[in-house]
């Protein structure tokens, strides 16, 4: 499966963005999908994940209640709705997928074989 992440941009604190992870080549519902982010000088961190069936989701504590991951099988796309954005959310956001991941809370980047190219999110204060 090939993944393309887009939807990033510059937004003021308190604003919102919706990131998209468009899949091609395979049906994205056959994969667990996660969003990670990496800020300058920091390690890549797990943000949110969803199981193959879409039935279960998991979030990092730092985004819980503000971000929501969801999928649209008809569009073969997984979304990350980000609300109440904070300057500390500034990072490059990546989507990742793997058919062998069975939990929505798989936070280890190395467990995902397929990655999108990343999209920059900048939140100004």
Tab-separated table of N, CA and C in Angstrom:
chain	number	residue	atom	x	y	z
A	1	UNK	N	0.844	-1.179	0.000
A	1	UNK	CA	0.000	0.000	0.000
A	1	UNK	C	0.880	1.229	0.000
A	2	UNK	N	0.460	2.233	-0.757
A	2	UNK	CA	1.167	3.523	-0.768
A	2	UNK	C	0.291	4.539	-0.030
A	3	UNK	N	0.946	5.355	0.769
A	3	UNK	CA	0.236	6.337	1.579
A	3	UNK	C	0.670	7.745	1.213
A	4	UNK	N	-0.290	8.634	1.159
A	4	UNK	CA	0.021	10.047	0.916
A	4	UNK	C	-0.692	10.867	1.976
A	5	UNK	N	0.081	11.578	2.771
A	5	UNK	CA	-0.471	12.429	3.819
A	5	UNK	C	-0.522	13.867	3.334
A	6	UNK	N	-1.620	14.532	3.620
A	6	UNK	CA	-1.734	15.947	3.266
A	6	UNK	C	-2.756	16.609	4.178
A	7	UNK	N	-2.825	17.926	4.067
A	7	UNK	CA	-3.773	18.678	4.869
A	7	UNK	C	-3.151	19.572	5.927
A	8	UNK	N	-1.835	19.519	6.062
A	8	UNK	CA	-1.176	20.370	7.039
A	8	UNK	C	-1.218	21.830	6.637
A	9	UNK	N	-0.738	22.663	7.524
A	9	UNK	CA	-0.716	24.086	7.237
A	9	UNK	C	-0.392	24.888	8.474
A	10	UNK	N	-0.584	26.192	8.353
A	10	UNK	CA	-0.337	27.132	9.450
A	10	UNK	C	-1.686	27.544	10.034
A	11	UNK	N	-1.812	27.409	11.345
A	11	UNK	CA	-3.075	27.746	12.002
A	11	UNK	C	-2.776	28.400	13.348
A	12	UNK	N	-3.663	29.249	13.803
A	12	UNK	CA	-3.482	29.887	15.105
A	12	UNK	C	-3.887	28.923	16.223
A	13	UNK	N	-3.330	29.149	17.372
A	13	UNK	CA	-3.697	28.347	18.543
A	13	UNK	C	-5.204	28.411	18.755
A	14	UNK	N	-5.776	27.253	19.054
A	14	UNK	CA	-7.219	27.154	19.211
A	14	UNK	C	-7.939	26.756	17.948
A	15	UNK	N	-7.239	26.787	16.826
A	15	UNK	CA	-7.834	26.446	15.547
A	15	UNK	C	-7.865	24.949	15.296
A	16	UNK	N	-8.200	24.600	14.055
A	16	UNK	CA	-8.330	23.185	13.720
A	16	UNK	C	-7.804	22.926	12.316
A	17	UNK	N	-7.449	21.665	12.113
A	17	UNK	CA	-7.038	21.161	10.809
A	17	UNK	C	-7.520	19.722	10.684
A	18	UNK	N	-7.688	19.266	9.474
A	18	UNK	CA	-7.966	17.860	9.239
A	18	UNK	C	-6.904	17.307	8.288
A	19	UNK	N	-6.159	16.350	8.776
A	19	UNK	CA	-5.173	15.680	7.949
A	19	UNK	C	-5.798	14.466	7.278
A	20	UNK	N	-5.340	14.200	6.075
A	20	UNK	CA	-5.815	13.036	5.326
A	20	UNK	C	-4.648	12.120	5.005
A	21	UNK	N	-4.904	10.842	5.044
A	21	UNK	CA	-3.931	9.829	4.649
A	21	UNK	C	-4.604	8.985	3.576
A	22	UNK	N	-4.287	9.291	2.335
A	22	UNK	CA	-4.911	8.595	1.212
A	22	UNK	C	-4.084	7.372	0.846
A	23	UNK	N	-4.754	6.241	0.766
A	23	UNK	CA	-4.078	4.984	0.448
A	23	UNK	C	-4.357	4.573	-0.983
A	24	UNK	N	-3.375	3.943	-1.589
A	24	UNK	CA	-3.559	3.393	-2.933
A	24	UNK	C	-2.832	2.055	-3.010
A	25	UNK	N	-3.298	1.231	-3.904
A	25	UNK	CA	-2.675	-0.065	-4.083
A	25	UNK	C	-3.356	-1.181	-3.320
A	26	UNK	N	-3.808	-0.877	-2.129
A	26	UNK	CA	-4.511	-1.864	-1.304
A	26	UNK	C	-5.623	-1.141	-0.545
A	27	UNK	N	-6.562	-1.926	-0.038
A	27	UNK	CA	-7.640	-1.354	0.752
A	27	UNK	C	-7.114	-1.016	2.138
A	28	UNK	N	-7.275	0.236	2.529
A	28	UNK	CA	-6.693	0.689	3.790
A	28	UNK	C	-7.332	-0.006	4.983
A	29	UNK	N	-8.542	-0.512	4.822
A	29	UNK	CA	-9.197	-1.191	5.938
A	29	UNK	C	-8.534	-2.522	6.278
A	30	UNK	N	-7.621	-2.970	5.432
A	30	UNK	CA	-6.862	-4.190	5.704
A	30	UNK	C	-5.649	-3.932	6.583
A	31	UNK	N	-5.474	-2.674	6.971
A	31	UNK	CA	-4.305	-2.261	7.729
A	31	UNK	C	-4.718	-1.536	9.004
A	32	UNK	N	-3.943	-1.722	10.042
A	32	UNK	CA	-4.019	-0.789	11.155
A	32	UNK	C	-3.293	0.478	10.704
A	33	UNK	N	-3.853	1.615	11.035
A	33	UNK	CA	-3.277	2.888	10.611
A	33	UNK	C	-3.039	3.760	11.834
A	34	UNK	N	-1.936	4.468	11.814
A	34	UNK	CA	-1.604	5.368	12.916
A	34	UNK	C	-1.064	6.678	12.367
A	35	UNK	N	-1.209	7.692	13.174
A	35	UNK	CA	-0.563	8.971	12.909
A	35	UNK	C	0.551	9.159	13.938
A	36	UNK	N	1.706	9.583	13.447
A	36	UNK	CA	2.840	9.952	14.280
A	36	UNK	C	3.187	11.403	13.969
A	37	UNK	N	3.980	11.986	14.834
A	37	UNK	CA	4.485	13.327	14.547
A	37	UNK	C	5.904	13.455	15.051
A	38	UNK	N	6.627	14.363	14.429
A	38	UNK	CA	8.005	14.612	14.835
A	38	UNK	C	8.286	16.099	14.793
A	39	UNK	N	8.602	16.634	15.943
A	39	UNK	CA	8.981	18.034	16.055
A	39	UNK	C	10.494	18.154	15.927
A	40	UNK	N	11.008	19.319	15.549
A	40	UNK	CA	12.449	19.489	15.405
A	40	UNK	C	13.193	19.124	16.685
A	41	UNK	N	14.207	18.300	16.551
A	41	UNK	CA	15.022	17.921	17.698
A	41	UNK	C	14.407	16.885	18.603
A	42	UNK	N	13.241	16.372	18.219
A	42	UNK	CA	12.560	15.381	19.057
A	42	UNK	C	12.359	14.079	18.288
A	43	UNK	N	12.108	13.036	19.035
A	43	UNK	CA	11.846	11.755	18.411
A	43	UNK	C	10.415	11.700	17.864
A	44	UNK	N	10.231	10.816	16.915
A	44	UNK	CA	8.894	10.614	16.356
A	44	UNK	C	8.008	9.997	17.443
A	45	UNK	N	6.815	10.542	17.602
A	45	UNK	CA	5.926	10.065	18.654
A	45	UNK	C	4.561	9.696	18.093
A	46	UNK	N	3.973	8.713	18.729
A	46	UNK	CA	2.640	8.245	18.383
A	46	UNK	C	1.607	9.296	18.756
A	47	UNK	N	0.649	9.500	17.848
A	47	UNK	CA	-0.418	10.454	18.102
A	47	UNK	C	-1.768	9.745	18.251
A	48	UNK	N	-2.088	8.910	17.274
A	48	UNK	CA	-3.385	8.221	17.289
A	48	UNK	C	-3.313	6.998	16.394
A	49	UNK	N	-4.146	6.012	16.696
A	49	UNK	CA	-4.171	4.803	15.891
A	49	UNK	C	-5.582	4.250	15.792
A	50	UNK	N	-5.805	3.451	14.745
A	50	UNK	CA	-7.095	2.809	14.541
A	50	UNK	C	-6.845	1.393	14.033
A	51	UNK	N	-7.651	0.457	14.499
A	51	UNK	CA	-7.498	-0.940	14.094
A	51	UNK	C	-8.003	-1.155	12.673
A	52	UNK	N	-7.694	-2.339	12.132
A	52	UNK	CA	-8.109	-2.680	10.769
A	52	UNK	C	-9.603	-2.504	10.581
A	53	UNK	N	-10.355	-2.962	11.512
A	53	UNK	CA	-11.810	-2.904	11.391
A	53	UNK	C	-12.348	-1.506	11.594
A	54	UNK	N	-11.510	-0.644	12.142
A	54	UNK	CA	-11.950	0.702	12.474
A	54	UNK	C	-12.728	0.758	13.765
A	55	UNK	N	-12.816	-0.390	14.440
A	55	UNK	CA	-13.639	-0.438	15.620
A	55	UNK	C	-13.012	0.143	16.865
A	56	UNK	N	-11.701	0.208	16.879
A	56	UNK	CA	-11.025	0.707	18.077
A	56	UNK	C	-10.016	1.774	17.699
A	57	UNK	N	-9.947	2.774	18.555
A	57	UNK	CA	-9.003	3.854	18.368
A	57	UNK	C	-8.212	4.051	19.653
A	58	UNK	N	-7.078	4.695	19.515
A	58	UNK	CA	-6.239	4.992	20.674
A	58	UNK	C	-5.549	6.321	20.435
A	59	UNK	N	-5.298	7.051	21.520
A	59	UNK	CA	-4.707	8.377	21.407
A	59	UNK	C	-3.624	8.570	22.449
A	60	UNK	N	-2.640	9.366	22.072
A	60	UNK	CA	-1.657	9.802	23.054
A	60	UNK	C	-2.356	10.715	24.060
A	61	UNK	N	-1.889	10.695	25.281
A	61	UNK	CA	-2.514	11.509	26.324
A	61	UNK	C	-2.516	12.999	25.952
A	62	UNK	N	-1.493	13.424	25.235
A	62	UNK	CA	-1.348	14.841	24.908
A	62	UNK	C	-2.408	15.340	23.925
A	63	UNK	N	-3.067	14.419	23.226
A	63	UNK	CA	-4.062	14.845	22.229
A	63	UNK	C	-5.457	14.329	22.537
A	64	UNK	N	-5.578	13.521	23.582
A	64	UNK	CA	-6.863	12.921	23.907
A	64	UNK	C	-7.898	13.998	24.175
A	65	UNK	N	-9.058	13.862	23.558
A	65	UNK	CA	-10.123	14.841	23.709
A	65	UNK	C	-10.070	15.965	22.693
A	66	UNK	N	-8.944	16.077	21.980
A	66	UNK	CA	-8.802	17.149	20.981
A	66	UNK	C	-8.711	16.606	19.560
A	67	UNK	N	-8.103	15.433	19.411
A	67	UNK	CA	-7.896	14.836	18.095
A	67	UNK	C	-8.814	13.625	17.927
A	68	UNK	N	-9.162	13.337	16.684
A	68	UNK	CA	-9.978	12.154	16.403
A	68	UNK	C	-9.516	11.520	15.101
A	69	UNK	N	-9.300	10.205	15.139
A	69	UNK	CA	-8.904	9.457	13.945
A	69	UNK	C	-10.120	8.708	13.425
A	70	UNK	N	-10.271	8.717	12.123
A	70	UNK	CA	-11.412	8.025	11.525
A	70	UNK	C	-11.055	7.608	10.108
A	71	UNK	N	-11.872	6.725	9.537
A	71	UNK	CA	-11.606	6.246	8.191
A	71	UNK	C	-12.827	6.318	7.316
A	72	UNK	N	-12.579	6.427	6.018
A	72	UNK	CA	-13.638	6.404	5.013
A	72	UNK	C	-13.249	5.344	3.999
A	73	UNK	N	-13.880	4.180	4.102
A	73	UNK	CA	-13.507	3.078	3.217
A	73	UNK	C	-13.786	3.399	1.756
A	74	UNK	N	-14.838	4.141	1.501
A	74	UNK	CA	-15.184	4.488	0.123
A	74	UNK	C	-14.097	5.338	-0.529
A	75	UNK	N	-13.446	6.164	0.281
A	75	UNK	CA	-12.372	7.016	-0.238
A	75	UNK	C	-10.994	6.434	0.034
A	76	UNK	N	-10.973	5.277	0.721
A	76	UNK	CA	-9.693	4.626	1.048
A	76	UNK	C	-8.750	5.603	1.754
A	77	UNK	N	-9.311	6.313	2.683
A	77	UNK	CA	-8.588	7.395	3.348
A	77	UNK	C	-8.831	7.340	4.852
A	78	UNK	N	-7.789	7.652	5.611
A	78	UNK	CA	-7.889	7.801	7.058
A	78	UNK	C	-7.619	9.260	7.397
A	79	UNK	N	-8.399	9.788	8.313
A	79	UNK	CA	-8.309	11.199	8.666
A	79	UNK	C	-7.825	11.372	10.103
A	80	UNK	N	-7.259	12.539	10.351
A	80	UNK	CA	-6.951	12.959	11.713
A	80	UNK	C	-7.528	14.361	11.879
A	81	UNK	N	-8.634	14.444	12.574
A	81	UNK	CA	-9.245	15.726	12.878
A	81	UNK	C	-8.558	16.292	14.116
A	82	UNK	N	-8.006	17.470	13.994
A	82	UNK	CA	-7.272	18.079	15.089
A	82	UNK	C	-7.950	19.382	15.488
A	83	UNK	N	-8.483	19.420	16.685
A	83	UNK	CA	-9.170	20.602	17.209
A	83	UNK	C	-8.382	21.201	18.370
A	84	UNK	N	-8.714	22.419	18.719
A	84	UNK	CA	-8.080	23.105	19.853
A	84	UNK	C	-6.565	22.977	19.788
A	85	UNK	N	-6.029	23.288	18.636
A	85	UNK	CA	-4.587	23.108	18.426
A	85	UNK	C	-3.774	24.032	19.323
A	86	UNK	N	-2.618	23.513	19.731
A	86	UNK	CA	-1.702	24.241	20.604
A	86	UNK	C	-0.357	24.383	19.906
A	87	UNK	N	0.431	25.375	20.274
A	87	UNK	CA	1.760	25.515	19.658
A	87	UNK	C	2.604	24.245	19.789
A	88	UNK	N	2.432	23.513	20.865
A	88	UNK	CA	3.209	22.286	21.042
A	88	UNK	C	2.765	21.155	20.111
A	89	UNK	N	1.699	21.350	19.354
A	89	UNK	CA	1.300	20.380	18.338
A	89	UNK	C	2.088	20.572	17.041
A	90	UNK	N	2.881	21.612	16.971
A	90	UNK	CA	3.678	21.886	15.779
A	90	UNK	C	4.649	20.750	15.516
A	91	UNK	N	4.579	20.181	14.320
A	91	UNK	CA	5.421	19.034	13.969
A	91	UNK	C	5.122	18.642	12.530
A	92	UNK	N	5.948	17.735	12.022
A	92	UNK	CA	5.611	17.044	10.775
A	92	UNK	C	4.807	15.816	11.154
A	93	UNK	N	3.660	15.657	10.544
A	93	UNK	CA	2.768	14.544	10.849
A	93	UNK	C	2.861	13.490	9.746
A	94	UNK	N	2.986	12.248	10.175
A	94	UNK	CA	3.100	11.119	9.258
A	94	UNK	C	1.980	10.122	9.524
A	95	UNK	N	1.470	9.526	8.446
A	95	UNK	CA	0.596	8.390	8.653
A	95	UNK	C	1.376	7.120	8.339
A	96	UNK	N	0.989	6.069	9.008
A	96	UNK	CA	1.674	4.796	8.866
A	96	UNK	C	0.654	3.673	8.899
A	97	UNK	N	0.978	2.570	8.240
A	97	UNK	CA	0.044	1.446	8.182
A	97	UNK	C	0.802	0.134	8.202
A	98	UNK	N	0.155	-0.863	8.726
A	98	UNK	CA	0.731	-2.195	8.730
A	98	UNK	C	-0.373	-3.236	8.880
A	99	UNK	N	-0.323	-4.318	8.096
A	99	UNK	CA	-1.375	-5.333	8.188
A	99	UNK	C	-1.234	-6.254	9.385
A	100	UNK	N	-0.067	-6.218	10.016
A	100	UNK	CA	0.175	-7.139	11.133
A	100	UNK	C	-0.096	-6.523	12.493
A	101	UNK	N	-0.254	-5.217	12.538
A	101	UNK	CA	-0.539	-4.565	13.816
A	101	UNK	C	-1.985	-4.854	14.193
A	102	UNK	N	-2.176	-5.335	15.419
A	102	UNK	CA	-3.531	-5.748	15.807
A	102	UNK	C	-4.149	-4.838	16.848
A	103	UNK	N	-3.381	-3.888	17.356
A	103	UNK	CA	-3.928	-2.987	18.363
A	103	UNK	C	-3.886	-1.560	17.860
A	104	UNK	N	-4.845	-0.773	18.288
A	104	UNK	CA	-4.867	0.641	17.907
A	104	UNK	C	-3.806	1.427	18.652
A	105	UNK	N	-3.277	0.836	19.707
A	105	UNK	CA	-2.344	1.554	20.570
A	105	UNK	C	-0.883	1.196	20.302
A	106	UNK	N	-0.610	0.646	19.130
A	106	UNK	CA	0.771	0.310	18.808
A	106	UNK	C	1.550	1.597	18.570
A	107	UNK	N	2.385	1.956	19.533
A	107	UNK	CA	3.069	3.249	19.505
A	107	UNK	C	4.504	3.154	18.993
A	108	UNK	N	4.942	1.953	18.645
A	108	UNK	CA	6.311	1.792	18.167
A	108	UNK	C	6.346	1.968	16.659
A	109	UNK	N	7.009	3.020	16.220
A	109	UNK	CA	7.062	3.332	14.805
A	109	UNK	C	7.630	2.178	13.980
A	110	UNK	N	8.566	1.443	14.557
A	110	UNK	CA	9.219	0.350	13.832
A	110	UNK	C	8.261	-0.780	13.471
A	111	UNK	N	7.091	-0.822	14.100
A	111	UNK	CA	6.118	-1.878	13.814
A	111	UNK	C	5.318	-1.607	12.547
A	112	UNK	N	5.464	-0.412	11.989
A	112	UNK	CA	4.706	-0.051	10.793
A	112	UNK	C	5.631	-0.081	9.574
A	113	UNK	N	5.237	-0.819	8.563
A	113	UNK	CA	6.077	-0.965	7.371
A	113	UNK	C	5.827	0.094	6.311
A	114	UNK	N	4.660	0.710	6.341
A	114	UNK	CA	4.291	1.621	5.264
A	114	UNK	C	4.084	3.026	5.828
A	115	UNK	N	4.701	3.998	5.194
A	115	UNK	CA	4.666	5.380	5.678
A	115	UNK	C	4.334	6.358	4.571
A	116	UNK	N	3.584	7.381	4.926
A	116	UNK	CA	3.388	8.510	4.039
A	116	UNK	C	4.554	9.466	4.155
A	117	UNK	N	4.564	10.504	3.350
A	117	UNK	CA	5.717	11.394	3.248
A	117	UNK	C	5.739	12.480	4.315
A	118	UNK	N	4.670	12.671	5.057
A	118	UNK	CA	4.647	13.695	6.093
A	118	UNK	C	4.045	14.999	5.604
A	119	UNK	N	3.377	15.672	6.509
A	119	UNK	CA	2.788	16.973	6.210
A	119	UNK	C	3.018	17.886	7.408
A	120	UNK	N	3.448	19.107	7.143
A	120	UNK	CA	3.838	20.035	8.206
A	120	UNK	C	2.614	20.704	8.819
A	121	UNK	N	2.549	20.677	10.132
A	121	UNK	CA	1.530	21.412	10.880
A	121	UNK	C	2.245	22.420	11.755
A	122	UNK	N	1.889	23.691	11.618
A	122	UNK	CA	2.482	24.754	12.417
A	122	UNK	C	1.374	25.511	13.123
A	123	UNK	N	1.461	25.577	14.435
A	123	UNK	CA	0.457	26.265	15.242
A	123	UNK	C	1.112	27.481	15.874
A	124	UNK	N	0.614	28.641	15.541
A	124	UNK	CA	1.184	29.884	16.074
A	124	UNK	C	0.451	30.301	17.351
A	125	UNK	N	1.188	30.949	18.224
A	125	UNK	CA	0.587	31.366	19.508
A	125	UNK	C	-0.006	32.754	19.417
